[in-house]
XYZ file of C-alpha atoms in Angstrom:
339
model
C 24.452 -71.543 36.867
C 25.571 -71.190 33.544
C 22.211 -70.970 31.700
C 21.521 -68.278 34.518
C 24.705 -66.241 33.734
C 23.681 -66.540 30.050
C 20.587 -65.854 30.802
C 21.308 -62.867 32.840
C 23.768 -61.393 30.258
C 21.221 -61.851 27.593
C 19.028 -59.663 29.167
C 21.705 -57.153 29.982
C 22.684 -57.027 26.202
C 19.008 -56.475 25.610
C 18.479 -53.755 27.767
C 21.478 -52.239 26.555
C 20.605 -51.938 22.963
C 17.160 -50.659 24.001
C 18.945 -48.192 25.755
C 20.912 -47.038 23.051
C 17.828 -47.135 20.842
C 16.157 -44.775 23.158
C 18.912 -42.406 23.483
C 19.284 -42.414 19.982
C 15.385 -41.301 19.485
C 16.084 -38.874 22.228
C 18.756 -37.347 20.129
C 16.746 -37.446 16.768
C 14.056 -35.733 18.214
C 16.001 -32.947 19.742
C 18.084 -32.647 16.737
C 14.681 -32.567 14.691
C 13.040 -30.147 16.809
C 16.377 -27.708 16.554
C 16.299 -28.129 12.734
C 12.383 -27.080 12.441
C 13.092 -24.170 14.834
C 15.681 -22.923 12.567
C 13.664 -23.334 9.326
C 10.619 -22.035 10.943
C 12.757 -19.058 12.327
C 13.724 -18.224 8.800
C 10.389 -18.554 7.318
C 9.230 -15.973 10.025
C 11.395 -13.167 9.631
C 10.682 -10.145 7.517
C 11.592 -6.493 7.232
C 10.110 -5.605 10.271
C 11.076 -8.714 12.505
C 14.977 -7.860 11.541
C 14.536 -4.198 12.780
C 12.801 -5.278 16.304
C 15.917 -7.660 16.593
C 18.344 -4.953 15.979
C 16.899 -2.104 17.795
C 16.465 -4.601 20.879
C 20.242 -5.563 20.625
C 21.211 -2.141 19.726
C 19.487 -0.825 23.093
C 20.963 -3.460 25.274
C 24.526 -2.773 23.930
C 24.003 0.988 24.211
C 22.606 1.344 27.871
C 25.071 -1.554 28.909
C 23.648 -2.122 32.339
C 20.116 -0.357 32.734
C 18.426 0.006 36.030
C 15.430 -1.634 36.781
C 12.530 0.674 36.529
C 13.851 3.682 34.517
C 12.738 4.774 30.753
C 15.393 5.169 28.474
C 15.307 6.845 25.337
C 17.396 5.119 22.844
C 19.028 7.014 19.815
C 19.764 5.258 16.862
C 21.969 5.760 14.228
C 21.664 8.288 11.387
C 19.943 6.310 8.783
C 17.107 5.483 11.369
C 16.418 9.431 11.677
C 12.500 9.867 12.195
C 12.345 6.777 14.402
C 11.733 6.876 18.378
C 12.682 4.283 20.677
C 12.360 3.855 24.368
C 13.617 1.110 26.609
C 12.572 0.121 30.478
C 13.441 -2.856 32.355
C 10.540 -3.951 34.974
C 10.379 -6.956 37.715
C 7.418 -9.275 36.760
C 5.974 -8.586 40.009
C 5.711 -4.954 39.261
C 4.766 -5.648 35.942
C 1.712 -7.937 37.410
C 1.094 -5.710 40.238
C 0.608 -2.271 38.349
C 0.857 -2.772 34.820
C 3.290 -0.115 32.811
C 2.362 3.158 31.445
C 5.764 4.413 30.857
C 4.867 5.294 27.278
C 1.984 7.765 26.600
C 1.106 5.749 23.275
C 0.257 2.453 25.350
C -1.630 1.653 28.489
C -0.652 -1.840 29.663
C -3.211 -3.089 32.393
C -2.000 -5.385 35.646
C -2.418 -8.664 35.989
C -0.236 -9.255 33.166
C 2.722 -12.180 33.147
C 5.144 -12.870 30.698
C 5.407 -16.384 28.838
C 7.763 -18.284 28.946
C 8.085 -16.958 32.615
C 11.127 -14.693 33.706
C 11.898 -12.531 36.751
C 12.280 -9.419 34.647
C 10.848 -8.016 31.584
C 12.538 -5.581 28.897
C 9.858 -3.587 26.975
C 11.033 -1.624 24.017
C 8.810 1.202 22.383
C 8.981 2.292 18.895
C 7.558 4.839 16.972
C 8.691 4.398 13.013
C 7.211 7.979 12.046
C 7.995 8.439 8.524
C 9.463 5.138 8.520
C 6.632 3.207 8.590
C 5.775 2.688 5.247
C 9.490 1.222 4.217
C 9.147 -1.714 7.045
C 5.092 -2.465 6.712
C 2.751 -2.612 4.395
C -1.051 -3.146 4.284
C -2.412 -3.879 0.847
C -5.177 -1.884 -0.511
C -5.118 0.461 2.442
C -2.975 3.867 3.441
C -1.525 4.716 6.595
C -3.022 7.746 8.469
C -0.990 7.136 11.450
C 2.787 6.183 11.752
C 3.396 2.805 13.169
C 3.805 2.373 16.911
C 4.866 -1.085 18.692
C 6.028 -2.456 21.867
C 7.589 -5.629 22.164
C 8.435 -7.415 25.644
C 12.336 -9.581 25.835
C 13.825 -11.765 28.541
C 17.002 -10.136 29.368
C 18.342 -13.518 30.718
C 18.572 -14.584 27.231
C 21.848 -14.189 25.437
C 20.134 -13.788 21.799
C 18.256 -10.951 20.967
C 16.363 -12.973 18.382
C 15.202 -15.553 20.721
C 14.869 -13.260 23.808
C 11.221 -12.166 22.459
C 8.776 -13.575 24.696
C 4.894 -12.861 25.243
C 2.855 -11.235 27.698
C -0.147 -12.984 28.611
C -3.250 -10.990 30.066
C -5.317 -12.668 33.013
C -8.087 -9.872 33.307
C -10.356 -8.586 31.114
C -8.969 -5.161 31.229
C -7.426 -4.425 27.395
C -4.005 -3.024 26.283
C -5.189 0.450 24.922
C -2.653 2.028 21.875
C -3.058 5.790 21.590
C -2.127 7.367 18.076
C -0.920 10.919 18.735
C -0.976 11.924 15.291
C -3.584 10.936 12.908
C -4.021 12.427 9.622
C -7.438 13.643 8.704
C -9.023 12.077 5.609
C -10.536 14.156 2.697
C -13.687 11.877 2.854
C -15.257 11.948 6.259
C -17.465 8.717 5.109
C -14.347 6.634 5.032
C -14.322 4.525 8.041
C -10.600 4.195 9.760
C -9.149 0.367 11.182
C -7.059 -0.280 13.675
C -4.226 -2.780 11.967
C -1.933 -5.175 14.387
C 1.136 -6.524 12.765
C 2.106 -9.449 14.391
C 5.693 -11.030 14.774
C 4.881 -13.668 12.226
C 3.884 -11.252 9.479
C -0.178 -11.575 10.020
C -2.371 -8.808 9.877
C -5.436 -8.094 12.393
C -7.623 -5.399 12.030
C -10.237 -3.987 14.780
C -12.713 -0.799 14.628
C -10.816 2.612 16.110
C -12.156 3.492 19.401
C -13.068 7.046 20.934
C -10.185 9.443 21.358
C -8.255 7.968 18.116
C -7.202 4.686 20.280
C -7.089 1.025 19.624
C -8.039 -1.650 21.956
C -5.597 -4.845 21.893
C -4.704 -7.959 24.010
C -1.294 -8.693 22.491
C 1.734 -7.357 21.800
C 3.161 -6.235 18.282
C 3.318 -2.873 16.230
C 0.112 -1.170 15.528
C -1.108 1.715 13.073
C -4.657 3.130 11.737
C -5.376 2.615 7.888
C -7.987 3.706 5.306
C -9.036 1.716 2.158
C -7.005 3.253 -0.565
C -8.162 5.890 -2.798
C -6.816 7.946 -5.767
C -5.633 11.143 -4.944
C -8.550 13.538 -5.675
C -6.069 16.289 -6.917
C -4.703 14.029 -9.534
C -8.432 13.376 -10.622
C -9.047 16.975 -10.615
C -5.857 17.142 -12.930
C -7.319 14.256 -15.179
C -10.358 16.291 -15.675
C -8.993 19.616 -16.349
C -6.594 17.876 -19.074
C -9.485 15.968 -20.657
C -11.469 19.211 -21.403
C -8.436 20.883 -22.315
C -7.784 17.980 -24.804
C -11.654 18.091 -26.053
C -11.551 21.863 -26.599
C -8.233 21.871 -28.698
C -9.409 18.406 -30.660
C -12.641 20.160 -31.700
C -11.284 23.269 -32.386
C -8.581 21.462 -34.893
C -11.724 19.605 -36.584
C -13.527 22.815 -37.131
C -10.553 24.466 -38.568
C -9.543 21.470 -40.644
C -13.193 20.902 -42.106
C -13.176 24.922 -42.856
C -10.076 25.022 -44.738
C -11.038 21.641 -46.578
C -14.641 23.208 -47.360
C -13.139 26.140 -48.797
C -10.436 24.022 -51.032
C -12.900 22.075 -52.313
C -15.587 24.595 -53.078
C -12.792 26.966 -54.809
C -11.526 23.673 -57.020
C -15.412 23.154 -57.772
C -15.677 26.697 -58.864
C -12.642 26.420 -61.229
C -13.730 23.729 -62.435
C -17.357 25.275 -63.258
C -15.616 28.193 -65.127
C -13.474 25.659 -67.043
C -16.331 23.658 -68.118
C -18.490 26.883 -69.495
C -15.508 28.077 -71.010
C -15.459 24.728 -72.894
C -19.076 24.514 -73.542
C -18.780 27.416 -75.967
C -16.471 25.680 -78.346
C -17.546 21.883 -77.960
C -18.847 21.574 -81.631
C -15.414 22.112 -82.947
C -14.365 19.012 -80.715
C -16.973 16.653 -82.095
C -17.921 13.780 -79.849
C -14.610 13.321 -78.425
C -15.000 16.919 -76.911
C -18.735 16.310 -75.853
C -17.076 13.137 -73.897
C -14.311 15.147 -72.168
C -17.088 17.682 -71.262
C -19.077 14.903 -69.462
C -16.090 13.496 -67.756
C -15.868 17.172 -66.144
C -19.503 17.249 -65.216
C -19.306 14.256 -63.551
C -16.096 15.324 -61.491
C -17.912 18.621 -60.887
C -20.909 16.749 -59.524
C -18.784 14.680 -57.251
C -16.842 17.839 -55.882
C -20.315 19.522 -55.266
C -21.360 16.357 -53.216
C -18.248 16.551 -51.252
C -18.791 20.281 -50.628
C -22.155 19.655 -49.188
C -21.076 16.776 -47.177
C -18.351 18.855 -45.348
C -20.598 21.751 -45.113
C -23.001 19.464 -42.895
C -19.887 18.296 -40.762
C -18.699 21.837 -40.255
C -22.338 22.953 -39.241
C -22.171 19.755 -37.045
C -18.804 20.470 -35.433
C -19.833 24.147 -34.872
C -23.131 23.260 -32.719
C -21.322 20.281 -30.776
C -18.545 23.225 -29.887
C -21.345 25.552 -28.813
C -22.943 22.594 -26.644
C -19.402 21.544 -25.565
C -18.778 25.349 -24.544
C -22.018 25.652 -22.677
C -21.448 22.164 -20.828
C -17.939 23.295 -20.208
C -18.681 26.194 -18.113
C -21.052 24.315 -15.843
C -18.315 21.651 -15.190
C -15.695 24.444 -14.527
C -18.038 25.985 -11.834
C -18.611 22.622 -10.145
C -14.973 21.645 -10.295
C -13.546 24.919 -8.732
C -16.379 24.558 -6.030
C -14.817 21.705 -4.805
C -11.207 22.910 -4.310
C-alpha cells in the first residue's frame, strides 16, 4: 500500500514537473514571438508607414463615430497642405458583394475579403500631391504622377499601427488604379512604369495600361515613374556656355598671339638697327667688338625664329576661329530649332 502510494506520488510529482516545463515553454514561445514582432515592426516602418499610421489615427479621432457606408473627406493639419485624405467604413458582406468605388482613383471589385477577418473594414484613401517625393522615392526614376494609395484597417483593434489588414481578391478581377494627373514627358519614347510601394518598403513595377491606369491585386501606394534623365534645358544651357567660353578663349589666344608677335618683331627690328649701327665701327673695337656683334646676331636669329613661329600660330588660330564660327552658326540653328 505504501509502495503504491509512493509510486502514485512519484508519478504525480513527475507530471507536475512536466506540466511546469510545458507552461514555461509556452511562455517562452509567446515572449519570443512578441519580441520578434517588436523587432520586425521596428525594421518595417519608414516615413510612409509612419504617415499612414498618423493619418488613420487622426481620421478616427477627427470623425469619432463614422457612419457605415458614408465617405468622409478628412482635413489634415496645415503642415500637410496639398495632401488629400478620404475615409469610408464598410461592412464586410457589402465589400464582398459590391466591392468599393467610393474613390474615383480606385476600383475594388467584388469578392474581396479582409484578412484577418473582421465584420467591418475601414478604407483610407490618400493622394499625397506635392508631398509625394517627401515620403516616397524610386532610385533612378522620376515621378510623373502624384503618389496615391488606399489601405484597409480593422476598426475593432485599438492601436492604429496594428490595425492594418490585407484585402484578398478571390476572383480574377483586379483592382484598377487611375491617375488623374500624369505629367506629359518631353521624350515620347520613354516608357512610363507603374510602381507600387508595399508597407514593408519594397517596390513592384508594372506597365501602364490604357487611360493612364494600373492593374494591381494588393493594397498600398502607387504612382507612375519614368527613367531619370537630366533636364534638357540645363543641357542646352551647358551647350551655350561651352560655345561662349570657346569663342572667348579663341579670341583671347588670337589677341595674345598678335601682341606677342608685334612685340617680338619690334624688338628684332630695334636689335637689327643696333647691329647695323655697330657694324660701321666694328674695326675700332677689334676682336672683342666682333664677338659682341656675333652674339647680337645670334640673338636676332633667335628672335626671328620666335617671330616666325608666332606668325604660324596666329595664322592657325585665325583659320581655326573662322572654322569655329562657321560651325557655330550651324550649331545655333540646330539648337534653337529644338526650343
